[in-house]
Short mmCIF file of C-alpha atoms in Angstrom, two decimals:
data_model
loop_
_atom_site.label_atom_id
_atom_site.label_comp_id
_atom_site.label_asym_id
_atom_site.label_seq_id
_atom_site.Cartn_x
_atom_site.Cartn_y
_atom_site.Cartn_z
CA UNK E 1 -13.19 -6.56 3.72
CA UNK E 2 -12.78 -7.73 0.23
CA UNK E 3 -10.21 -10.71 0.01
CA UNK E 4 -8.04 -10.09 -2.31
CA UNK E 5 -5.39 -13.19 -2.22
CA UNK E 6 -2.02 -13.33 -3.74
CA UNK E 7 -0.29 -16.52 -5.03
CA UNK E 8 2.34 -17.68 -3.80
CA UNK E 9 3.63 -16.00 -0.10
CA UNK E 10 7.48 -16.50 -1.88
CA UNK E 11 9.09 -17.77 -4.04
CA UNK E 12 12.81 -17.88 -5.07
CA UNK E 13 14.48 -17.68 -8.69
CA UNK E 14 17.31 -18.15 -10.48
CA UNK E 15 18.67 -15.19 -12.35
CA UNK E 16 17.64 -15.12 -15.50
CA UNK E 17 15.14 -17.27 -14.77
CA UNK E 18 10.92 -15.69 -15.45
CA UNK E 19 8.37 -15.89 -12.95
CA UNK E 20 4.98 -15.00 -12.49
CA UNK E 21 2.09 -14.69 -9.10
CA UNK E 22 -1.34 -14.23 -9.50
CA UNK E 23 -3.42 -11.67 -8.08
CA UNK E 24 -7.13 -12.81 -6.93
CA UNK E 25 -9.76 -10.50 -6.19
CA UNK E 26 -14.03 -10.36 -6.64
CA UNK E 27 -15.11 -10.13 -9.98
CA UNK E 28 -18.26 -8.35 -8.89
CA UNK E 29 -17.89 -4.22 -9.31
CA UNK E 30 -14.30 -3.99 -10.35
CA UNK E 31 -13.33 -0.48 -10.63
CA UNK E 32 -9.47 -0.69 -10.54
CA UNK E 33 -5.93 -3.07 -9.68
CA UNK E 34 -2.84 -1.54 -8.81
CA UNK E 35 0.57 -3.48 -8.09
CA UNK E 36 3.36 -2.57 -5.91
CA UNK E 37 6.87 -2.96 -5.66
CA UNK E 38 7.82 -3.43 -2.03
CA UNK E 39 11.66 -3.36 -1.73
CA UNK E 40 13.23 -3.69 1.88
CA UNK E 41 13.56 -0.50 3.86
CA UNK E 42 12.28 1.25 1.36
CA UNK E 43 8.63 2.56 -0.05
CA UNK E 44 5.82 0.58 -1.79
CA UNK E 45 6.60 1.62 -5.84
CA UNK E 46 3.52 1.83 -7.83
CA UNK E 47 3.88 -0.27 -10.89
CA UNK E 48 0.67 -0.61 -12.77
CA UNK E 49 -3.02 0.80 -12.90
CA UNK E 50 -5.44 -1.22 -14.37
CA UNK E 51 -9.20 -0.91 -15.47
CA UNK E 52 -10.02 -2.52 -18.05
CA UNK E 53 -10.72 -6.09 -19.17
CA UNK E 54 -8.14 -7.40 -21.08
CA UNK E 55 -5.45 -4.90 -19.62
CA UNK E 56 -1.89 -5.22 -20.55
CA UNK E 57 0.91 -3.30 -19.26
CA UNK E 58 4.49 -3.17 -19.56
CA UNK E 59 7.46 -1.69 -17.51
CA UNK E 60 10.71 -3.50 -18.81
CA UNK E 61 11.19 -6.66 -18.24
CA UNK E 62 7.72 -6.49 -16.14
CA UNK E 63 4.34 -6.90 -17.23
CA UNK E 64 0.97 -7.81 -16.26
CA UNK E 65 -2.43 -8.62 -17.35
CA UNK E 66 -6.08 -8.53 -15.90
CA UNK E 67 -9.31 -10.31 -16.26
CA UNK E 68 -12.11 -8.59 -14.43
CA UNK E 69 -14.63 -11.01 -15.35
CA UNK E 70 -12.82 -14.04 -13.63
CA UNK E 71 -11.18 -11.48 -10.86
CA UNK E 72 -7.77 -12.09 -11.54
CA UNK E 73 -3.98 -10.18 -12.26
CA UNK E 74 -1.27 -11.84 -13.59
CA UNK E 75 1.66 -10.00 -12.64
CA UNK E 76 5.04 -11.50 -14.99
CA UNK E 77 8.62 -10.95 -14.70
CA UNK E 78 10.78 -12.04 -18.13
CA UNK E 79 14.67 -12.79 -17.44
CA UNK E 80 14.58 -11.60 -13.60
CA UNK E 81 17.08 -9.92 -11.94
CA UNK E 82 18.90 -9.64 -8.06
CA UNK E 83 17.45 -6.72 -8.08
CA UNK E 84 13.79 -7.66 -8.59
CA UNK E 85 13.63 -9.04 -5.72
CA UNK E 86 10.64 -7.34 -3.75
CA UNK E 87 7.92 -8.15 -2.39
CA UNK E 88 4.90 -7.15 -5.00
CA UNK E 89 1.82 -6.12 -3.64
CA UNK E 90 -1.90 -5.79 -5.61
CA UNK E 91 -4.30 -3.84 -4.48
CA UNK E 92 -8.06 -3.65 -5.55
CA UNK E 93 -10.40 -1.47 -5.13
CA UNK E 94 -14.72 -2.09 -6.02
CA UNK E 95 -16.92 0.44 -6.49
CA UNK E 96 -18.86 -1.02 -3.26
CA UNK E 97 -15.79 -1.05 -1.08
CA UNK E 98 -14.95 2.17 -1.77
CA UNK E 99 -10.66 1.96 -0.96
CA UNK E 100 -8.28 -0.05 -2.25
CA UNK E 101 -8.10 -3.50 -0.51
CA UNK E 102 -3.89 -5.01 -0.72
CA UNK E 103 -3.24 -8.26 -0.30
CA UNK E 104 -0.08 -10.36 1.45
CA UNK E 105 1.94 -9.52 -1.49
CA UNK E 106 4.36 -12.14 -2.85
CA UNK E 107 8.05 -12.50 -1.86
CA UNK E 108 10.35 -12.86 -4.58
CA UNK E 109 14.17 -13.78 -3.89
CA UNK E 110 16.23 -13.77 -7.07
CA UNK E 111 19.30 -15.88 -6.26
CA UNK E 112 22.16 -14.33 -8.58
CA UNK C 1 9.65 15.78 -6.08
CA UNK C 2 7.94 12.76 -5.97
CA UNK C 3 8.28 11.67 -2.70
CA UNK C 4 6.16 11.08 0.43
CA UNK C 5 8.57 11.60 3.68
CA UNK C 6 7.77 10.30 7.08
CA UNK C 7 8.76 10.92 10.34
CA UNK C 8 10.00 9.09 12.39
CA UNK C 9 11.66 6.31 10.79
CA UNK C 10 11.43 4.00 14.55
CA UNK C 11 9.31 4.94 17.37
CA UNK C 12 9.09 3.07 21.13
CA UNK C 13 6.42 4.74 23.24
CA UNK C 14 4.87 3.47 26.46
CA UNK C 15 1.19 3.31 26.61
CA UNK C 16 0.86 5.73 28.62
CA UNK C 17 2.67 8.36 26.03
CA UNK C 18 1.82 10.53 23.71
CA UNK C 19 3.31 11.01 20.30
CA UNK C 20 3.03 11.98 16.61
CA UNK C 21 3.16 10.80 13.41
CA UNK C 22 4.12 12.85 10.62
CA UNK C 23 4.25 12.32 6.79
CA UNK C 24 4.38 15.50 4.20
CA UNK C 25 4.65 15.34 0.46
CA UNK C 26 5.04 17.93 -2.14
CA UNK C 27 3.89 16.58 -5.29
CA UNK C 28 0.11 18.93 -4.97
CA UNK C 29 -1.94 15.59 -4.12
CA UNK C 30 -5.70 16.25 -2.70
CA UNK C 31 -5.60 12.53 -1.18
CA UNK C 32 -3.73 11.44 1.83
CA UNK C 33 -3.86 8.31 3.44
CA UNK C 34 -2.71 6.01 6.58
CA UNK C 35 -2.50 2.77 6.69
CA UNK C 36 -1.24 -0.05 9.25
CA UNK C 37 0.02 -3.09 8.46
CA UNK C 38 1.69 -5.86 11.00
CA UNK C 39 3.71 -8.50 9.89
CA UNK C 40 2.57 -11.24 6.84
CA UNK C 41 -0.32 -9.27 6.93
CA UNK C 42 -2.04 -6.92 3.51
CA UNK C 43 -1.73 -2.89 4.46
CA UNK C 44 -5.33 -2.03 6.21
CA UNK C 45 -6.61 1.64 5.62
CA UNK C 46 -6.93 3.82 8.34
CA UNK C 47 -7.68 7.46 7.48
CA UNK C 48 -8.08 8.94 3.97
CA UNK C 49 -8.46 12.73 3.63
CA UNK C 50 -9.52 14.48 0.50
CA UNK C 51 -8.80 18.07 -0.11
CA UNK C 52 -7.69 18.53 3.62
CA UNK C 53 -11.27 16.86 4.96
CA UNK C 54 -11.30 13.14 6.50
CA UNK C 55 -13.64 11.13 4.20
CA UNK C 56 -12.97 7.65 5.15
CA UNK C 57 -12.06 6.55 9.19
CA UNK C 58 -11.95 3.02 9.07
CA UNK C 59 -13.80 1.99 12.33
CA UNK C 60 -10.34 3.46 14.17
CA UNK C 61 -9.69 3.57 17.55
CA UNK C 62 -10.14 6.83 19.12
CA UNK C 63 -6.39 6.67 20.67
CA UNK C 64 -5.12 7.52 16.89
CA UNK C 65 -6.06 11.18 15.94
CA UNK C 66 -5.51 12.18 12.56
CA UNK C 67 -4.93 15.84 11.22
CA UNK C 68 -4.24 17.18 8.36
CA UNK C 69 -3.08 21.08 8.83
CA UNK C 70 -2.39 21.69 5.12
CA UNK C 71 -2.82 19.75 1.84
CA UNK C 72 1.12 19.11 2.25
CA UNK C 73 1.10 17.34 5.51
CA UNK C 74 -0.28 14.58 7.85
CA UNK C 75 -0.43 13.67 11.05
CA UNK C 76 -1.45 11.02 13.37
CA UNK C 77 -1.62 11.77 17.03
CA UNK C 78 -0.97 8.40 19.08
CA UNK C 79 -2.36 8.41 22.55
CA UNK C 80 -3.07 5.61 25.28
CA UNK C 81 -2.03 3.32 22.83
CA UNK C 82 -1.69 -0.78 23.61
CA UNK C 83 0.78 -3.05 22.83
CA UNK C 84 -1.09 -4.17 20.19
CA UNK C 85 -1.06 -1.40 17.92
CA UNK C 86 2.69 -1.94 17.53
CA UNK C 87 3.06 -2.37 13.50
CA UNK C 88 4.22 -0.22 10.75
CA UNK C 89 1.94 2.66 9.90
CA UNK C 90 2.78 3.66 6.10
CA UNK C 91 1.58 7.02 5.20
CA UNK C 92 0.83 7.38 1.04
CA UNK C 93 -0.61 10.48 -1.56
CA UNK C 94 -2.79 10.09 -4.41
CA UNK C 95 -3.51 12.98 -6.73
CA UNK C 96 -7.26 12.73 -5.67
CA UNK C 97 -9.14 9.93 -3.69
CA UNK C 98 -9.78 7.95 -6.69
CA UNK C 99 -8.25 4.78 -8.76
CA UNK C 100 -5.06 6.71 -9.41
CA UNK C 101 -1.56 4.81 -7.78
CA UNK C 102 -0.76 5.90 -4.30
CA UNK C 103 2.50 7.43 -3.70
CA UNK C 104 4.19 6.03 -0.31
CA UNK C 105 6.41 7.04 2.51
CA UNK C 106 9.05 3.64 4.20
CA UNK C 107 6.53 4.11 6.92
CA UNK C 108 7.20 4.56 11.15
CA UNK C 109 8.06 1.31 12.72
CA UNK C 110 6.01 1.66 16.20
CA UNK C 111 6.57 -0.01 19.26
CA UNK C 112 4.15 0.14 22.19
CA UNK C 113 5.34 -1.04 25.33
#
């Protein structure tokens, strides 16, 4: 099992605040990293597929960066809204693992 | 249609029962996955089907038996489960078995008594 770690485990922010959280993964044999948003009682939804070192992806107020050499990815949310409340999962794919390994997620609560 | 559907949403079964979980997608995806998730743990891969053939079996006990009758359907047959098998079972699909994003169903919450 290839360890994928996410921090913090949970986070409470006020509406309008910007926030970010981290996904750490083994840097060797990197192939791809995914970010998913998982709202309660819904299906996990893909946010970003990242493959290249230095990748920056953006979707509305949410963006992500990737550093494959040091083995981390950041997810940023600008001006958090209550509808951003969800668990954010990252999943790492290496050439040796041959499958995606998920982190435990960061649970975000945005307080109105 | 960009949805993966799973039935049932909830399932309670005894250790001697036989039941099946069903997953369906109509996006033309050729890879389908079963994951198991216990509370506060990451989803763990159980099986991968690629072009209707089993390509990955992550040492899952034989009391879990996957089946892929066609490219749109994926079943998970359950028999003689243990209480520790209680978990959320997630199905996902992707265009192919590669680095592409996976589309997940809402899961089946299973309780084994």
